Amino acid sequence: MAGKAAAAVVKVNGSVAEIRGATNPMVTALLTDLYQFTMAYAYWKAGKHQDRAVFDVYFRKNPFGGEYTVFAGLEECIRFVANFKLEEGEISFLRSVMPTCEDGFFDYLREVDCSNVEVFAIPEGSVVFPKVPLMRVEGPVAIVQLLETPFINLVNYASLVTTNAARHRLVAGKSKTLLEFGLRRAQGPDGGMSASKYSYIGGFDATSNVAAGKLFGIPLRGTHSHAFVSSFMSPDEILDRALPSHDGSSTCKDFVSLVQSWLSKLQVMKSGIPNFCAVALALNDLGYKACGIRLDSGDLAYLSFEARNFFHAIEKEFNVADFGKMTVTASNDLNEETLDALNKQGHEIDAFGIGTNLVTCYAQPALGCVFKLVEINNQPRIKLSEDVTKVSIPCKKRIFRLNGREGYALVDIMTGENEPPPMVGERILCRHPFNESKRAYVVPQHVEELLKCYWLGNSKNGSVIVDKPREELPSLKKIRARCMQQLEQMRPDHMRRLNPTPYKVSVSGKLYDFIHFLWLNEAPVGELQ
Amino acid sequence: MAGKAAAAVVKVNGSVAEIRGATNPMVTALLTDLYQFTMAYAYWKAGKHQDRAVFDVYFRKNPFGGEYTVFAGLEECIRFVANFKLEEGEISFLRSVMPTCEDGFFDYLREVDCSNVEVFAIPEGSVVFPKVPLMRVEGPVAIVQLLETPFINLVNYASLVTTNAARHRLVAGKSKTLLEFGLRRAQGPDGGMSASKYSYIGGFDATSNVAAGKLFGIPLRGTHSHAFVSSFMSPDEILDRALPSHDGSSTCKDFVSLVQSWLSKLQVMKSGIPNFCAVALALNDLGYKACGIRLDSGDLAYLSFEARNFFHAIEKEFNVADFGKMTVTASNDLNEETLDALNKQGHEIDAFGIGTNLVTCYAQPALGCVFKLVEINNQPRIKLSEDVTKVSIPCKKRIFRLNGREGYALVDIMTGENEPPPMVGERILCRHPFNESKRAYVVPQHVEELLKCYWLGNSKNGSVIVDKPREELPSLKKIRARCMQQLEQMRPDHMRRLNPTPYKVSVSGKLYDFIHFLWLNEAPVGELQ
């Protein structure tokens, strides 16, 4: 499917996203579960494959014991839809896998694309909540089913790691620098690339991953490894000892000796810090400014104070301006808990390098997004379950976020497609979708419709006509800015680490009544204790 | 780096691996941490970049609370080495990131490849243990450092998920079918592809991931989703009701009615099972054989017995041969623990579909492989730490697995490169690398040298001469077979889930003495309590 895109072309800001769209050959129309193709065959055999179906993508529970999630992965889904096409070699492979299927089915598959599919979604980088559709995908049932697996694959990890990054940002505070150092522990090469991209969206400042820096334009940062230090047997190995001054006006003939002379003045602390300071002071003599140190083991809080005191003492003793402000970076299996513990102890760390726990989402390595049929041929569908959290919310819906007087988000409300939308200053009843007693009137000061149109393939007479405005796909920086701004708009008690308050997700009175009408009519008596 | 490979060409069995090598553009020479390039510059400035360095890849602790790990990811590392080359666009990007570096450094980077690098490794699919080098990488220090991040990235997740799959296989038993259903929960598209590949190596039988079926030749399996069932409002929607018999000799004009007539005879059980059986019996009438059912919720053990009893009753009542042997597949958040619990309860399940817990390695989502300098310019290097598990084992080493009379592996032993190797029937002293009191004499009945040469770029006069035999990269099926055979060669008490016995990893007496000589000479007094 590389190369040939569907007739409707996606407009994208910036070239970065285009490179990505064009070059990840893993993301093909075959990147789906076999059963999507066997079901497509069954739909086709039953003459149902063109039935108009609406599916919602949503999750049931926020990750990491929190009460919020950040939605990400949308751009990659839209690219997938734009490029969705089965190539001849893929058709041949499917034929070999499904040898009893009729030829006509493969002729049908040869022609499928997403020119009859609509994708509505909440903007990427938004704060989102359980049960609320992140995306609403409408189109011929057989085609939309083929999108299920890749859509969930592209959204699950993206949203999970973005949320994880956002949680680290919230606990670290705005003033700290957060560095993603996870490439070596990520789940494969593409896992590493995704981790870098989505950590940045979630609020990290930079990555160590050079390929991600090139592809996505994310700032790059790094330190050095233990092997670098131990590869030198002695300073004698440094053959070229000359270093010109920063302004080029003179050259120090033996920089190593300059460092050693500084070191002799600093031999008071049993650690690498005097070594660093001797180099930094020698550099300072020549007009250069050292960046700082990384602490990678031991008691990070204690060592950061020791280092800071040493830097301050040097600033004072040798009158070197700002030496006390030297950057102290810490790493070594950091996670949300250790950042929180460091904050409680107090520390002098300016930047944190976080790897394994961030990129593998060690605290909870999966987000359970699902893709559920909510309507087919204008008939609502509901999935019932003895477990009420697994009951789906039927119908093609609209979603609104209602904000209160202080600017904070109050509640999300889902309504039927044709209901009048909530209005600023007007009282509206918000009901819990399943619990009769939970209901509240809300007077919103601001109303945002959350689902926006990102893909509208509207085929007429063989050519594609886009007859409604469609949202552009924003740049990575804009998605990151939206995420930061959305996190600020949430009431702090929803965001805190300990016992956060659940954010309210509701349905309109009309939708509530309709859900319960369907429920009573569809559930076999006695099945739902 | 696509297209142009290093001068030495990798021979690979089968085309599958070649496709993969050629098409994953994520795996470039920039897929590394920034600090590898800044260190490379520092080596180059010090004139040390050509220093001959030996690094070991190893891990410190087996995952999942077990006492073994399966090594995987080797083929991808060798492909990386074979294709290692910086393209002009990558050099330009690095120049923009490292603006203070001299031009000569980028001229040097333009010429780097792995023609002077040697990679020795344990064969992929082998059972391996902590502290033992999985790979030994030797070459110019600046180049080998650039390999650190991609090598660990390619080995960590591959080995982790292969081990996870092997653990599921061991608890499920040989007779059960294991299906990998994890694509939608995997950490991105490439994560899904890797999960399918390495689950297969670890002992799974098939995957639902169609793209992995095509790329790697893994068998494909699938069922159908809830949405498929609920997309039908009634049987009236099925327009074409005719079904020819399997042998084509006749046609049933109304297959739906045939199913319904069977259903009326089976309405005894409140579940989907009679529906399935009615279809299976109607198919049987026309000479077809139904495959089986999937249980995706509820009490799987209980429901499997109910289903099995129902199938047996039908076999007896309607005299349909083998109806009782219908395949029962179970899914729904299964993991090692639930498989074990099902075994203890007893069940009638033939096949398990496993997703989230397998592919995300939920029980432990990271393996901590490290890449440590053990020798430079023939000088041994040791990394000391107050934590003895973090002390590295110095020197370029050989590794042998010693097997006992019953065929089981007894111990792995590391020796210096030039020591005489252990001999069958000859007593050899095996010492714990760090604990003086742990030592044992072993008389091996079989000795296997574990590290084999997989890459030997030996550049002479500008052309590459491979002057030693090099291991071929085996096919996926062969790697899987090695894994299965290796797991059988282990003593069962090392492999059990509860309180497994640690497998012994040792060093020769000579290497032990050398480690402790270095330790005493390098460690500052008082640092190692």
PDB file of C-alpha atoms in Angstrom, chain B residues 45-224:
ATOM      1  CA  LYS B  45      39.541  14.309  19.508  1.00  0.00           C
ATOM      2  CA  ALA B  46      41.712  12.262  21.854  1.00  0.00           C
ATOM      3  CA  GLY B  47      42.944  10.144  18.935  1.00  0.00           C
ATOM      4  CA  LYS B  48      41.461   7.089  20.686  1.00  0.00           C
ATOM      5  CA  HIS B  49      38.624   6.293  18.282  1.00  0.00           C
ATOM      6  CA  GLN B  50      40.485   3.370  16.715  1.00  0.00           C
ATOM      7  CA  ASP B  51      41.385   1.808  20.086  1.00  0.00           C
ATOM      8  CA  ARG B  52      40.327  -1.845  20.004  1.00  0.00           C
ATOM      9  CA  ALA B  53      37.532  -2.361  22.547  1.00  0.00           C
ATOM     10  CA  VAL B  54      35.583  -5.421  23.675  1.00  0.00           C
ATOM     11  CA  PHE B  55      32.063  -4.980  25.061  1.00  0.00           C
ATOM     12  CA  ASP B  56      29.807  -7.683  26.558  1.00  0.00           C
ATOM     13  CA  VAL B  57      25.991  -7.650  26.240  1.00  0.00           C
ATOM     14  CA  TYR B  58      24.377  -9.315  29.257  1.00  0.00           C
ATOM     15  CA  PHE B  59      21.576  -8.966  31.790  1.00  0.00           C
ATOM     16  CA  ARG B  60      21.711  -9.155  35.564  1.00  0.00           C
ATOM     17  CA  LYS B  61      18.432 -10.833  36.555  1.00  0.00           C
ATOM     18  CA  ASN B  62      16.023 -13.272  34.910  1.00  0.00           C
ATOM     19  CA  PRO B  63      12.564 -11.808  34.241  1.00  0.00           C
ATOM     20  CA  PHE B  64       9.134 -12.851  35.593  1.00  0.00           C
ATOM     21  CA  GLY B  65      10.541 -14.184  38.874  1.00  0.00           C
ATOM     22  CA  GLY B  66      12.008 -17.116  36.953  1.00  0.00           C
ATOM     23  CA  GLU B  67      15.457 -18.640  36.670  1.00  0.00           C
ATOM     24  CA  TYR B  68      15.892 -18.625  32.891  1.00  0.00           C
ATOM     25  CA  THR B  69      15.691 -16.356  29.860  1.00  0.00           C
ATOM     26  CA  VAL B  70      15.545 -17.076  26.136  1.00  0.00           C
ATOM     27  CA  PHE B  71      17.953 -15.025  24.028  1.00  0.00           C
ATOM     28  CA  ALA B  72      16.449 -13.466  20.902  1.00  0.00           C
ATOM     29  CA  GLY B  73      17.046 -10.495  18.610  1.00  0.00           C
ATOM     30  CA  LEU B  74      20.427 -11.633  17.249  1.00  0.00           C
ATOM     31  CA  GLU B  75      19.439 -11.690  13.583  1.00  0.00           C
ATOM     32  CA  GLU B  76      18.257  -8.083  13.778  1.00  0.00           C
ATOM     33  CA  CYS B  77      21.548  -7.031  15.399  1.00  0.00           C
ATOM     34  CA  ILE B  78      23.563  -8.711  12.647  1.00  0.00           C
ATOM     35  CA  ARG B  79      21.439  -6.999   9.980  1.00  0.00           C
ATOM     36  CA  PHE B  80      22.049  -3.720  11.759  1.00  0.00           C
ATOM     37  CA  VAL B  81      25.817  -4.259  11.663  1.00  0.00           C
ATOM     38  CA  ALA B  82      25.709  -5.325   8.016  1.00  0.00           C
ATOM     39  CA  ASN B  83      23.843  -2.160   7.016  1.00  0.00           C
ATOM     40  CA  PHE B  84      25.635   0.194   9.376  1.00  0.00           C
ATOM     41  CA  LYS B  85      26.507   3.340   7.443  1.00  0.00           C
ATOM     42  CA  LEU B  86      25.722   7.024   7.922  1.00  0.00           C
ATOM     43  CA  GLU B  87      24.117   8.712   4.943  1.00  0.00           C
ATOM     44  CA  GLU B  88      24.825  12.277   3.912  1.00  0.00           C
ATOM     45  CA  GLY B  89      21.472  13.545   5.270  1.00  0.00           C
ATOM     46  CA  GLU B  90      22.207  11.899   8.608  1.00  0.00           C
ATOM     47  CA  ILE B  91      25.668  13.491   8.739  1.00  0.00           C
ATOM     48  CA  SER B  92      24.120  16.902   8.020  1.00  0.00           C
ATOM     49  CA  PHE B  93      21.637  16.402  10.810  1.00  0.00           C
ATOM     50  CA  LEU B  94      24.404  15.433  13.255  1.00  0.00           C
ATOM     51  CA  ARG B  95      26.374  18.511  12.221  1.00  0.00           C
ATOM     52  CA  SER B  96      23.335  20.671  13.093  1.00  0.00           C
ATOM     53  CA  VAL B  97      23.010  18.952  16.478  1.00  0.00           C
ATOM     54  CA  MET B  98      26.743  19.155  17.269  1.00  0.00           C
ATOM     55  CA  PRO B  99      27.677  22.548  15.801  1.00  0.00           C
ATOM     56  CA  THR B 100      30.935  22.908  17.736  1.00  0.00           C
ATOM     57  CA  CYS B 101      32.497  19.695  16.394  1.00  0.00           C
ATOM     58  CA  GLU B 102      35.318  19.921  13.856  1.00  0.00           C
ATOM     59  CA  ASP B 103      34.738  19.060  10.193  1.00  0.00           C
ATOM     60  CA  GLY B 104      37.254  16.229  10.375  1.00  0.00           C
ATOM     61  CA  PHE B 105      34.950  14.353  12.729  1.00  0.00           C
ATOM     62  CA  PHE B 106      32.145  14.347  10.187  1.00  0.00           C
ATOM     63  CA  ASP B 107      34.591  13.240   7.494  1.00  0.00           C
ATOM     64  CA  TYR B 108      35.448  10.360   9.787  1.00  0.00           C
ATOM     65  CA  LEU B 109      31.747   9.539  10.411  1.00  0.00           C
ATOM     66  CA  ARG B 110      31.149   9.531   6.662  1.00  0.00           C
ATOM     67  CA  GLU B 111      33.557   6.593   6.332  1.00  0.00           C
ATOM     68  CA  VAL B 112      32.540   4.466   9.316  1.00  0.00           C
ATOM     69  CA  ASP B 113      31.132   0.971   8.810  1.00  0.00           C
ATOM     70  CA  CYS B 114      31.454  -2.345  10.640  1.00  0.00           C
ATOM     71  CA  SER B 115      34.201  -3.833   8.474  1.00  0.00           C
ATOM     72  CA  ASN B 116      36.486  -3.867  11.529  1.00  0.00           C
ATOM     73  CA  VAL B 117      33.898  -5.166  13.965  1.00  0.00           C
ATOM     74  CA  GLU B 118      33.545  -8.744  15.255  1.00  0.00           C
ATOM     75  CA  VAL B 119      30.319 -10.041  16.805  1.00  0.00           C
ATOM     76  CA  PHE B 120      30.313 -13.314  18.703  1.00  0.00           C
ATOM     77  CA  ALA B 121      26.984 -14.457  20.131  1.00  0.00           C
ATOM     78  CA  ILE B 122      25.084 -17.317  21.687  1.00  0.00           C
ATOM     79  CA  PRO B 123      22.735 -18.779  19.019  1.00  0.00           C
ATOM     80  CA  GLU B 124      19.293 -17.134  18.923  1.00  0.00           C
ATOM     81  CA  GLY B 125      16.655 -19.178  20.762  1.00  0.00           C
ATOM     82  CA  SER B 126      19.115 -20.431  23.399  1.00  0.00           C
ATOM     83  CA  VAL B 127      18.300 -20.575  27.094  1.00  0.00           C
ATOM     84  CA  VAL B 128      20.599 -18.091  28.835  1.00  0.00           C
ATOM     85  CA  PHE B 129      21.403 -16.822  32.303  1.00  0.00           C
ATOM     86  CA  PRO B 130      22.407 -13.658  34.152  1.00  0.00           C
ATOM     87  CA  LYS B 131      25.993 -12.365  33.879  1.00  0.00           C
ATOM     88  CA  VAL B 132      26.801 -14.580  30.868  1.00  0.00           C
ATOM     89  CA  PRO B 133      27.564 -12.511  27.740  1.00  0.00           C
ATOM     90  CA  LEU B 134      24.861 -13.049  25.112  1.00  0.00           C
ATOM     91  CA  MET B 135      27.029 -11.184  22.647  1.00  0.00           C
ATOM     92  CA  ARG B 136      30.637 -10.039  22.599  1.00  0.00           C
ATOM     93  CA  VAL B 137      31.232  -7.065  20.348  1.00  0.00           C
ATOM     94  CA  GLU B 138      34.793  -6.094  19.438  1.00  0.00           C
ATOM     95  CA  GLY B 139      36.041  -3.277  17.286  1.00  0.00           C
ATOM     96  CA  PRO B 140      37.105   0.388  17.209  1.00  0.00           C
ATOM     97  CA  VAL B 141      35.807   1.884  20.456  1.00  0.00           C
ATOM     98  CA  ALA B 142      33.970   4.810  18.818  1.00  0.00           C
ATOM     99  CA  ILE B 143      32.078   2.528  16.430  1.00  0.00           C
ATOM    100  CA  VAL B 144      31.225  -0.177  18.941  1.00  0.00           C
ATOM    101  CA  GLN B 145      29.818   2.491  21.301  1.00  0.00           C
ATOM    102  CA  LEU B 146      27.470   3.612  18.511  1.00  0.00           C
ATOM    103  CA  LEU B 147      26.126   0.035  18.431  1.00  0.00           C
ATOM    104  CA  GLU B 148      25.288  -0.018  22.153  1.00  0.00           C
ATOM    105  CA  THR B 149      21.802   1.503  22.065  1.00  0.00           C
ATOM    106  CA  PRO B 150      20.430  -0.287  18.965  1.00  0.00           C
ATOM    107  CA  PHE B 151      21.845  -3.647  20.077  1.00  0.00           C
ATOM    108  CA  ILE B 152      20.225  -3.389  23.505  1.00  0.00           C
ATOM    109  CA  ASN B 153      17.000  -2.082  21.977  1.00  0.00           C
ATOM    110  CA  LEU B 154      16.874  -5.028  19.557  1.00  0.00           C
ATOM    111  CA  VAL B 155      17.733  -7.662  22.176  1.00  0.00           C
ATOM    112  CA  ASN B 156      15.785  -6.473  25.239  1.00  0.00           C
ATOM    113  CA  TYR B 157      12.180  -6.743  24.081  1.00  0.00           C
ATOM    114  CA  ALA B 158      12.899  -9.676  21.755  1.00  0.00           C
ATOM    115  CA  SER B 159      14.362 -11.758  24.594  1.00  0.00           C
ATOM    116  CA  LEU B 160      11.702 -10.621  27.061  1.00  0.00           C
ATOM    117  CA  VAL B 161       8.698 -11.563  24.936  1.00  0.00           C
ATOM    118  CA  THR B 162      10.308 -14.816  23.762  1.00  0.00           C
ATOM    119  CA  THR B 163      10.875 -15.751  27.404  1.00  0.00           C
ATOM    120  CA  ASN B 164       7.290 -14.766  28.238  1.00  0.00           C
ATOM    121  CA  ALA B 165       5.975 -16.961  25.415  1.00  0.00           C
ATOM    122  CA  ALA B 166       8.165 -19.876  26.531  1.00  0.00           C
ATOM    123  CA  ARG B 167       6.828 -19.549  30.074  1.00  0.00           C
ATOM    124  CA  HIS B 168       3.244 -19.657  28.759  1.00  0.00           C
ATOM    125  CA  ARG B 169       4.141 -22.735  26.700  1.00  0.00           C
ATOM    126  CA  LEU B 170       5.649 -24.496  29.703  1.00  0.00           C
ATOM    127  CA  VAL B 171       2.599 -23.930  31.870  1.00  0.00           C
ATOM    128  CA  ALA B 172       0.090 -24.752  29.085  1.00  0.00           C
ATOM    129  CA  GLY B 173       1.807 -28.025  28.233  1.00  0.00           C
ATOM    130  CA  LYS B 174       2.832 -29.396  24.843  1.00  0.00           C
ATOM    131  CA  SER B 175      -0.593 -30.617  23.738  1.00  0.00           C
ATOM    132  CA  LYS B 176      -2.368 -27.248  23.815  1.00  0.00           C
ATOM    133  CA  THR B 177      -2.550 -24.784  20.948  1.00  0.00           C
ATOM    134  CA  LEU B 178      -1.289 -21.301  21.843  1.00  0.00           C
ATOM    135  CA  LEU B 179      -2.481 -18.348  19.775  1.00  0.00           C
ATOM    136  CA  GLU B 180      -0.973 -14.875  19.989  1.00  0.00           C
ATOM    137  CA  PHE B 181      -3.852 -12.363  19.800  1.00  0.00           C
ATOM    138  CA  GLY B 182      -1.997  -9.252  20.993  1.00  0.00           C
ATOM    139  CA  LEU B 183      -1.679  -6.899  18.006  1.00  0.00           C
ATOM    140  CA  ARG B 184      -4.204  -4.360  19.251  1.00  0.00           C
ATOM    141  CA  ARG B 185      -2.559  -4.086  22.669  1.00  0.00           C
ATOM    142  CA  ALA B 186       1.050  -4.155  21.482  1.00  0.00           C
ATOM    143  CA  GLN B 187       3.230  -1.102  21.900  1.00  0.00           C
ATOM    144  CA  GLY B 188       2.774   0.230  18.359  1.00  0.00           C
ATOM    145  CA  PRO B 189       2.875  -1.410  14.923  1.00  0.00           C
ATOM    146  CA  ASP B 190       6.461  -2.664  15.094  1.00  0.00           C
ATOM    147  CA  GLY B 191       5.846  -3.791  18.687  1.00  0.00           C
ATOM    148  CA  GLY B 192       2.995  -5.899  17.326  1.00  0.00           C
ATOM    149  CA  MET B 193       5.182  -7.376  14.589  1.00  0.00           C
ATOM    150  CA  SER B 194       7.978  -8.186  17.042  1.00  0.00           C
ATOM    151  CA  ALA B 195       5.508  -9.679  19.507  1.00  0.00           C
ATOM    152  CA  SER B 196       4.166 -12.040  16.836  1.00  0.00           C
ATOM    153  CA  LYS B 197       7.647 -13.064  15.679  1.00  0.00           C
ATOM    154  CA  TYR B 198       9.137 -13.682  19.095  1.00  0.00           C
ATOM    155  CA  SER B 199       6.017 -15.319  20.569  1.00  0.00           C
ATOM    156  CA  TYR B 200       6.333 -17.840  17.753  1.00  0.00           C
ATOM    157  CA  ILE B 201      10.012 -18.471  18.583  1.00  0.00           C
ATOM    158  CA  GLY B 202       9.047 -18.950  22.238  1.00  0.00           C
ATOM    159  CA  GLY B 203       6.580 -21.706  21.383  1.00  0.00           C
ATOM    160  CA  PHE B 204       3.290 -20.175  20.248  1.00  0.00           C
ATOM    161  CA  ASP B 205       1.628 -21.954  17.330  1.00  0.00           C
ATOM    162  CA  ALA B 206      -0.012 -19.098  15.458  1.00  0.00           C
ATOM    163  CA  THR B 207      -0.879 -15.402  15.460  1.00  0.00           C
ATOM    164  CA  SER B 208      -3.915 -13.312  14.530  1.00  0.00           C
ATOM    165  CA  ASN B 209      -1.593 -10.673  12.975  1.00  0.00           C
ATOM    166  CA  VAL B 210      -1.983 -10.982   9.203  1.00  0.00           C
ATOM    167  CA  ALA B 211       1.038  -8.810   8.400  1.00  0.00           C
ATOM    168  CA  ALA B 212       3.230 -11.044  10.583  1.00  0.00           C
ATOM    169  CA  GLY B 213       1.803 -14.083   8.808  1.00  0.00           C
ATOM    170  CA  LYS B 214       2.874 -12.604   5.498  1.00  0.00           C
ATOM    171  CA  LEU B 215       6.278 -11.290   6.570  1.00  0.00           C
ATOM    172  CA  PHE B 216       7.444 -14.179   8.747  1.00  0.00           C
ATOM    173  CA  GLY B 217       5.386 -17.126   7.497  1.00  0.00           C
ATOM    174  CA  ILE B 218       3.764 -17.642  10.910  1.00  0.00           C
ATOM    175  CA  PRO B 219       0.467 -19.624  10.766  1.00  0.00           C
ATOM    176  CA  LEU B 220      -2.633 -17.426  11.115  1.00  0.00           C
ATOM    177  CA  ARG B 221      -5.706 -18.075  13.251  1.00  0.00           C
ATOM    178  CA  GLY B 222      -8.816 -16.160  14.250  1.00  0.00           C
ATOM    179  CA  THR B 223     -12.391 -16.324  15.479  1.00  0.00           C
ATOM    180  CA  HIS B 224     -14.962 -13.519  15.195  1.00  0.00           C
TER     181      HIS B 224
END
